[in-house]
C-alpha cells in the first residue's frame, strides 16, 4: 500500500519510530511532519536518535491558537494528500496534528488509520479529548493499545475495524532501553545517582494555562526534600517566566531543557518516583517499574492506576505530597501494554484489512 503518515508533536515521533521501521519493510510510506513542534530538542533530536526516516514534507505550521494551528495543518495536509493520493492515512494519538490530518483525509475519502485509538479521559475541556474522539469517529481502522480502549469505542458504537494491537510506545521503550543504558550520559551530567532523585514533567494545558494550578504544583515540588529533575516543555518554561514563578521552585528542583528520548529513558529508569501530567511518561513510568504520581484529576491510562503503580493527585500541593508519600513499587506488574510487538501486529492487521478491501 501507499501510506501517508502525519506526525507533528514529540510523542508522535516516538510512536512513529517503531511503526515506520516495520511498515516500510512491505509498504511505501510518505511521512508528513506538520511542524507543530519545531525546536531542535522537541523534534529533530528524535529523528536523529531514533533513526526516523526524514519527512517527505515538513509543513512548517508552528505554534498558534487551536483553530489557527488546526486549520493551517488541515489546509496544508490536504494539498499533500491531493498530490500524493495515498491509499490510507495514518495518525497517532490526540494532538491538533492528529485531528487535522484525519479530517483532511476523511474529506478526501482517504481511509484514516488511528494508532492509539479509543483512549478517553471523559473530560471534554481537554483539547486532546476533542481531538481523539473526533479522530476515532472518522477512522476506518482503529488500533487500540489496551482492552479499556476497545471498550470505550464500543460504548460510542464503534466496533468495526477495531483491533487491540498493544502499545507502540512499549515497542519504542524496549527497543531503546539498552541503547539508553550504553549511550546516555545524562545522570553523569547532572551529577546524580540512580534512585537518588525524583523526575517531573509538566506541560498539559490545564496545568500551564492556569497559573493557580501551576503555582500549587511548583509549591509542592519546592517542599520535597529529595532532588527533583524537571526537563521542561517550552510552554511551561514560558508560563513560569511570564508569571514570575521561579521563586516557588526550591533549590532542590533542577530545571533542564527538554531532553532526547535516550536521556529521558535513563532519567525515568533512574528515578525513585515520577511526577507527571504527560500521557507517555505515565506509561513509561509503568514500563520502567517506577511509581508514578499523576498531576491530573483523571487519566486515560486507567490500568496503571488499577495496578497500584500510578496515583491521581490533581494539582493541589497537599494532595501531591500525600500521593508521593504513598507511592511505592507494587509486587505485581502485569503486562497491560502488550509484548512490545505492537508495530508488527499493526502491520499484520493492515495487510489483512488491505486484502479484504
Ligand atoms: C501538544 C499536544 C498535547 C501533547 C503535547 C506533547 C495539542 C492540542 N496538544 O501540546 O496533546 O501532549 O503536544 O508534547 O495538540 N512550543 C515551543 N517550541 C516547540 C513547540 C511548542 O516553544 O517546538 C511552545 C509554543 O509557545 C507553543 C506552546 O509550546 O505555543 C504549545 O505548543 P503546542 O504544540 O500548541 O501544544 P503542546 O503544549 O506542545
Ligand atoms: N520525552 C522526552 N524528553 C523530554 C520529555 C518527554 O523524550 O524532555 C518523551 C517521553 O519519554 C515520552 C514522550 O516524550 O516518550 C511524551 O511526550 P509528552 O509528555 O510531550 O506528551 P504526551 O505523551 O503527554 O502527549
Coordinates of C-alpha atoms and ligand atoms in Angstrom, one line a residue:
X1 CA 0.0 0.0 0.0
X2 CA 1.0 3.6 -0.4
X3 CA 0.6 5.0 3.1
X4 CA 0.8 8.6 4.2
X5 CA 1.6 9.3 7.9
X6 CA 1.0 12.6 9.7
X7 CA 3.2 13.4 12.8
X8 CA 3.8 16.8 14.4
X9 CA 4.5 16.5 18.2
X10 CA 7.2 14.9 20.3
X11 CA 5.3 11.8 21.4
X12 CA 4.2 11.1 17.8
X13 CA 7.8 11.0 16.6
X14 CA 8.5 8.4 19.3
X15 CA 5.4 6.3 18.3
X16 CA 6.2 6.6 14.6
X17 CA 9.7 5.2 15.0
X18 CA 8.9 1.5 15.6
X19 CA 5.9 1.6 13.2
X20 CA 7.8 3.2 10.3
X21 CA 10.6 0.6 10.7
X22 CA 8.2 -2.3 10.3
X23 CA 5.8 -0.7 7.9
X24 CA 8.5 0.2 5.4
X25 CA 9.5 -3.4 5.1
X26 CA 6.5 -4.2 3.0
X27 CA 4.7 -0.8 2.3
X28 CA 5.5 2.6 0.9
X29 CA 5.3 5.4 3.5
X30 CA 5.1 9.2 2.8
X31 CA 6.0 10.9 6.1
X32 CA 4.4 14.3 6.7
X33 CA 5.7 16.5 9.6
X34 CA 3.2 19.2 10.3
X35 CA 5.8 21.3 12.2
X36 CA 3.6 21.6 15.3
X37 CA 6.8 21.0 17.3
X38 CA 9.8 22.6 15.8
X39 CA 12.5 23.4 18.4
X40 CA 15.5 21.1 17.8
X41 CA 15.1 19.4 21.2
X42 CA 11.3 18.9 20.6
X43 CA 11.7 17.5 17.0
X44 CA 15.0 17.0 15.2
X45 CA 16.7 15.1 18.1
X46 CA 14.1 12.3 17.9
X47 CA 14.5 11.9 14.2
X48 CA 18.3 11.6 14.6
X49 CA 18.3 9.4 17.8
X50 CA 15.5 7.0 16.7
X51 CA 16.5 6.9 13.0
X52 CA 13.1 8.0 11.9
X53 CA 13.1 8.5 8.2
X54 CA 13.5 12.1 7.0
X55 CA 10.0 13.6 6.5
X56 CA 9.0 13.8 2.8
X57 CA 7.1 17.0 3.7
X58 CA 7.6 19.5 6.5
X59 CA 4.6 21.8 6.6
X60 CA 6.2 24.3 9.0
X61 CA 2.9 25.2 10.6
X62 CA 4.4 26.0 14.0
X63 CA 2.5 27.3 17.1
X64 CA -0.8 29.1 17.2
X65 CA -4.3 29.2 18.7
X66 CA -6.2 25.9 18.3
X67 CA -8.3 27.0 15.3
X68 CA -5.4 28.7 13.7
X69 CA -3.0 25.8 14.1
X70 CA -5.5 23.0 13.3
X71 CA -6.8 25.0 10.3
X72 CA -3.3 25.6 8.9
X73 CA -2.5 21.9 9.2
X74 CA -5.8 20.9 7.6
X75 CA -5.1 23.1 4.6
X76 CA -1.5 22.0 4.2
X77 CA -2.1 18.3 4.6
X78 CA -5.0 18.4 2.2
X79 CA -2.7 19.8 -0.5
X80 CA -0.2 17.0 0.1
X81 CA -2.9 14.3 0.0
X82 CA -4.3 15.6 -3.3
X83 CA -0.8 15.5 -4.8
X84 CA 0.2 12.1 -3.3
X85 CA -3.2 10.2 -3.3
X86 CA -2.2 7.6 -0.7
X87 CA -4.3 4.5 -0.1
X88 CA -4.7 5.4 3.6
X89 CA -3.6 8.0 6.1
X90 CA -2.0 7.0 9.4
X91 CA -2.3 9.2 12.5
X92 CA -1.2 8.8 16.1
X93 CA -2.7 9.9 19.4
X94 CA -4.6 13.1 20.1
X95 CA -2.8 16.3 19.1
X96 CA -4.1 19.0 16.8
X97 CA -1.9 17.4 14.1
X98 CA -3.8 14.1 14.5
X99 CA -7.3 15.7 14.2
X100 CA -6.3 18.0 11.2
X101 CA -4.6 15.1 9.4
X102 CA -7.5 12.8 9.9
X103 CA -10.1 15.4 8.8
X104 CA -8.1 16.3 5.7
X105 CA -8.1 12.6 4.7
X106 CA -11.7 11.8 5.6
X107 CA -12.9 14.7 3.5
X108 CA -11.0 13.3 0.5
X109 CA -12.4 9.8 1.1
X110 CA -9.0 8.5 2.0
X111 CA -9.4 5.9 4.8
X112 CA -8.0 7.0 8.2
X113 CA -6.0 4.6 10.4
X114 CA -5.7 5.7 14.0
X115 CA -3.0 4.3 16.2
X116 CA -3.7 4.8 19.9
X117 CA -7.4 4.8 19.3
X118 CA -10.1 4.6 22.0
X119 CA -8.3 6.4 24.8
X120 CA -10.7 8.6 26.8
X121 CA -10.3 10.9 29.8
X122 CA -14.0 11.7 29.7
X123 CA -13.0 15.4 30.2
X124 CA -14.1 17.4 27.2
X125 CA -12.4 20.5 28.4
X126 CA -9.1 18.9 27.4
X127 CA -8.2 19.7 23.7
X128 CA -6.8 16.2 23.4
X129 CA -10.2 14.6 24.3
X130 CA -11.9 16.5 21.5
X131 CA -9.1 15.6 19.1
X132 CA -9.2 11.9 19.9
X133 CA -13.0 11.5 19.9
X134 CA -13.3 13.2 16.5
X135 CA -10.4 11.3 15.0
X136 CA -11.8 7.9 16.2
X137 CA -15.2 8.7 14.7
X138 CA -13.7 9.3 11.2
X139 CA -11.3 6.4 11.3
X140 CA -11.7 3.2 9.3
X141 CA -9.1 1.1 11.2
X142 CA -8.7 1.7 14.9
X143 CA -5.7 0.3 16.7
X144 CA -6.2 0.2 20.5
X145 CA -3.3 -0.2 23.0
X146 CA -5.5 -1.6 25.8
X147 CA -8.7 -3.5 26.4
X148 CA -10.2 -0.4 28.1
X149 CA -9.7 1.5 24.8
X150 CA -11.6 -1.2 22.9
X151 CA -14.4 -0.9 25.4
X152 CA -14.5 2.9 25.2
X153 CA -15.0 2.7 21.4
X154 CA -17.8 0.1 21.8
X155 CA -19.6 2.4 24.2
X156 CA -19.6 5.0 21.4
X157 CA -20.9 2.5 18.9
X158 CA -17.6 1.9 17.1
X159 CA -16.9 -1.8 16.7
X160 CA -16.0 -2.2 13.0
X161 CA -12.3 -2.1 12.2
X162 CA -11.3 -2.1 15.9
X163 CA -8.3 -4.1 17.0
X164 CA -6.2 -4.3 20.1
X165 CA -2.6 -4.5 19.0
X166 CA -0.7 -3.4 22.2
X167 CA 1.1 -0.1 22.7
X168 CA 3.7 1.1 20.2
X169 CA 5.3 3.2 22.9
X170 CA 6.2 0.0 24.7
X171 CA 7.9 -1.2 21.5
X172 CA 9.9 2.0 21.4
X173 CA 10.8 1.8 25.0
X174 CA 12.0 -1.8 24.8
X175 CA 13.9 -1.1 21.6
X176 CA 15.7 1.9 23.1
X177 CA 16.2 0.9 26.7
X178 CA 19.5 -0.9 26.1
X179 CA 20.8 1.9 23.8
X180 CA 19.9 4.3 26.6
X181 CA 21.9 2.3 29.1
X182 CA 25.0 2.4 26.9
X183 CA 24.7 5.8 25.3
X184 CA 23.0 8.2 27.8
X185 CA 25.3 10.2 30.0
X186 CA 22.6 12.3 31.5
X187 CA 22.9 11.1 35.1
X188 CA 26.6 11.8 35.0
X189 CA 26.0 15.3 33.5
X190 CA 23.5 16.2 36.3
X191 CA 25.7 14.5 38.9
X192 CA 23.0 12.3 40.4
X193 CA 23.0 8.6 41.3
X194 CA 20.1 6.2 40.3
X195 CA 17.2 6.3 42.7
X196 CA 18.6 9.4 44.4
X197 CA 16.1 11.8 42.7
X198 CA 12.5 12.3 41.5
X199 CA 11.7 13.1 37.9
X200 CA 9.0 15.5 37.0
X201 CA 7.4 16.8 33.7
X202 CA 4.6 19.3 33.4
X203 CA 3.1 20.5 30.1
X204 CA -0.7 20.0 30.0
X205 CA -2.7 23.0 29.0
X206 CA -4.8 22.6 32.2
X207 CA -1.7 22.9 34.3
X208 CA 0.2 25.6 32.3
X209 CA -2.6 27.9 31.3
X210 CA -4.0 28.1 34.8
X211 CA -1.3 29.8 36.9
X212 CA -3.1 28.8 40.1
X213 CA -2.6 25.1 39.3
X214 CA 1.0 25.6 38.2
X215 CA 1.7 27.5 41.4
X216 CA 0.3 24.7 43.5
X217 CA 2.4 22.1 41.7
X218 CA 5.6 24.2 42.0
X219 CA 4.8 24.8 45.6
X220 CA 4.6 21.0 46.2
X221 CA 7.9 20.5 44.3
X222 CA 9.5 23.2 46.4
X223 CA 8.6 21.3 49.6
X224 CA 10.1 17.9 48.6
X225 CA 13.3 17.0 50.4
X226 CA 14.7 14.9 47.5
X227 CA 16.4 16.4 44.4
X228 CA 14.0 16.8 41.5
X229 CA 14.9 16.9 37.8
X230 CA 12.4 18.9 35.7
X231 CA 13.0 18.6 32.0
X232 CA 10.7 21.4 31.0
X233 CA 8.4 21.8 27.9
X234 CA 8.9 25.2 26.4
X235 CA 5.2 26.0 27.1
X236 CA 5.7 25.6 30.8
X237 CA 9.0 27.5 30.8
X238 CA 7.2 30.4 29.2
X239 CA 4.5 30.5 31.8
X240 CA 7.0 30.3 34.7
X241 CA 8.9 33.2 33.2
X242 CA 5.8 35.3 32.4
X243 CA 4.1 34.7 35.8
X244 CA 7.4 35.1 37.6
X245 CA 7.0 31.8 39.4
X246 CA 10.7 31.0 39.7
X247 CA 10.7 31.9 43.4
X248 CA 8.3 29.0 44.2
X249 CA 10.8 26.5 42.9
X250 CA 13.0 25.3 45.7
X251 CA 16.8 24.8 45.4
X252 CA 16.4 21.1 45.1
X253 CA 14.5 21.4 41.8
X254 CA 16.7 21.5 38.8
X255 CA 15.1 22.7 35.6
X256 CA 16.5 21.2 32.4
X257 CA 15.8 21.9 28.8
X258 CA 13.8 19.1 27.1
X259 CA 16.0 16.0 26.7
X260 CA 16.2 13.5 23.9
X261 CA 14.5 10.1 24.2
X262 CA 17.6 8.1 25.2
X263 CA 18.3 10.5 28.0
X264 CA 14.6 10.5 29.0
X265 CA 14.5 6.7 29.4
X266 CA 17.7 6.9 31.5
X267 CA 16.1 9.6 33.7
X268 CA 12.9 7.6 34.0
X269 CA 14.6 4.3 34.8
X270 CA 16.9 6.0 37.4
X271 CA 14.1 7.9 39.2
X272 CA 12.9 6.8 42.6
X273 CA 9.5 8.3 41.7
X274 CA 8.0 10.2 38.8
X275 CA 5.6 13.1 38.9
X276 CA 4.0 14.0 35.6
X277 CA 0.9 15.2 33.7
X278 CA 2.2 13.5 30.5
X279 CA 0.3 10.6 29.0
X280 CA 3.5 9.0 27.6
X281 CA 5.5 9.5 30.8
X282 CA 2.8 7.8 32.9
X283 CA 3.2 4.7 30.7
X284 CA 6.9 4.8 30.7
X285 CA 6.9 5.0 34.5
X286 CA 5.0 1.8 34.4
X287 CA 7.3 0.2 31.8
X288 CA 10.3 1.1 34.0
X289 CA 8.5 -0.1 37.1
X290 CA 8.8 3.3 38.8
X291 CA 5.9 4.6 41.0
X292 CA 4.1 7.5 39.3
X293 CA 2.1 10.4 40.6
X294 CA -0.1 12.0 38.0
X295 CA -0.7 15.7 38.3
X296 CA -4.2 15.5 36.8
X297 CA -7.7 14.6 38.1
X298 CA -8.2 11.7 35.6
X299 CA -6.1 9.6 33.3
X300 CA -6.7 7.7 30.0
X301 CA -4.3 5.0 31.3
X302 CA -6.6 3.7 34.0
X303 CA -4.8 0.3 34.1
X304 CA -1.7 2.0 35.6
X305 CA -3.9 3.3 38.5
X306 CA -5.8 0.0 38.9
X307 CA -2.5 -1.9 39.3
X308 CA -1.4 0.5 42.0
X309 CA 1.7 1.9 40.1
X310 CA 0.1 5.3 39.4
X311 CA -1.8 7.7 41.7
X312 CA -4.0 10.6 40.6
X313 CA -3.1 13.6 42.7
X314 CA -4.5 16.5 40.7
X315 CA -2.8 19.9 41.2
X316 CA -3.2 20.6 44.9
X317 CA 0.1 20.8 46.8
X318 CA -1.1 18.8 49.8
X319 CA -2.6 16.0 47.7
X320 CA 0.6 15.8 45.6
X321 CA 2.7 15.4 48.7
X322 CA 0.3 12.8 50.1
X323 CA 0.3 10.8 46.9
X324 CA 4.1 11.0 46.7
X325 CA 4.4 9.7 50.3
X326 CA 2.1 6.7 49.5
X327 CA 3.5 5.8 46.1
X328 CA 5.6 2.6 46.3
X329 CA 6.6 -0.1 43.9
X330 CA 4.0 -2.9 43.7
X331 CA 4.5 -6.6 44.0
X332 CA 2.6 -7.3 40.7
X333 CA 3.4 -5.8 37.3
X334 CA 1.1 -7.3 34.7
X335 CA 1.8 -6.8 31.0
X336 CA -1.1 -4.5 30.3
X337 CA 0.5 -2.8 27.2
X338 CA 1.2 -5.9 25.2
X339 CA 4.5 -7.7 24.4
X340 CA 6.4 -4.9 22.7
X341 CA 5.4 -6.1 19.2
X342 CA 2.5 -3.7 18.6
X343 CA 4.1 -2.4 15.4
X344 CA 4.3 -5.9 13.9
X345 CA 0.8 -6.7 15.0
X346 CA -0.4 -3.4 13.4
X347 CA 1.2 -4.3 10.0
X348 CA -0.4 -7.8 10.1
X349 CA -3.8 -6.2 10.7
X350 CA -3.2 -3.6 8.0
X351 CA -2.2 -6.4 5.5
X352 CA -5.4 -8.3 6.2
X353 CA -7.5 -5.2 6.0
X354 CA -6.0 -4.2 2.7
X355 CA -6.6 -7.8 1.3
X356 CA -10.3 -7.6 2.3
X357 CA -10.7 -4.2 0.8
Ligands
LIG1 C1 0.9 19.3 22.2 C2 -0.4 18.5 22.2 C3 -0.5 17.6 23.5 C4 0.7 16.8 23.7 C5 2.0 17.6 23.5 C6 3.2 16.8 23.5 C7 -2.3 19.6 21.2 C8 -3.6 20.4 21.4 N1 -1.6 19.4 22.2 O1 0.8 20.2 23.3 O2 -1.6 16.8 23.4 O3 0.7 16.2 24.9 O4 2.0 18.4 22.3 O5 4.3 17.5 23.9 O6 -2.0 19.3 20.1 N2 6.5 25.5 21.8 C9 7.8 25.8 21.5 N3 8.6 25.0 20.7 C10 8.1 23.9 20.1 C11 6.7 23.6 20.3 C12 6.0 24.3 21.2 O7 8.3 26.8 22.1 O8 8.8 23.2 19.4 C13 5.7 26.3 22.7 C14 5.0 27.4 22.0 O9 4.9 28.5 22.8 C15 3.6 26.9 21.8 C16 3.4 26.0 23.1 O10 4.7 25.5 23.3 O11 2.6 27.8 21.7 C17 2.4 24.9 23.0 O12 2.7 24.1 21.8 P1 1.6 23.2 21.1 O13 2.1 22.4 20.1 O14 0.4 24.1 20.7 O15 1.0 22.3 22.3 P2 1.7 21.4 23.3 O16 1.5 22.0 24.7 O17 3.1 21.1 22.9
LIG2 N1 10.1 13.0 26.5 C1 11.4 13.2 26.1 N2 12.1 14.3 26.6 C2 11.5 15.1 27.5 C3 10.2 14.9 27.9 C4 9.5 13.8 27.3 O1 11.9 12.5 25.2 O2 12.2 16.1 27.9 C5 9.3 11.9 25.9 C6 8.8 10.9 26.9 O3 9.8 9.9 27.2 C7 7.6 10.3 26.1 C8 7.1 11.5 25.3 O4 8.2 12.4 25.2 O5 8.0 9.3 25.3 C9 5.9 12.1 26.0 O6 5.6 13.3 25.4 P1 4.9 14.5 26.1 O7 5.0 14.3 27.5 O8 5.4 15.7 25.5 O9 3.4 14.3 25.6 P2 2.2 13.3 25.9 O10 2.6 11.9 26.0 O11 1.6 13.8 27.2 O12 1.2 13.5 24.8

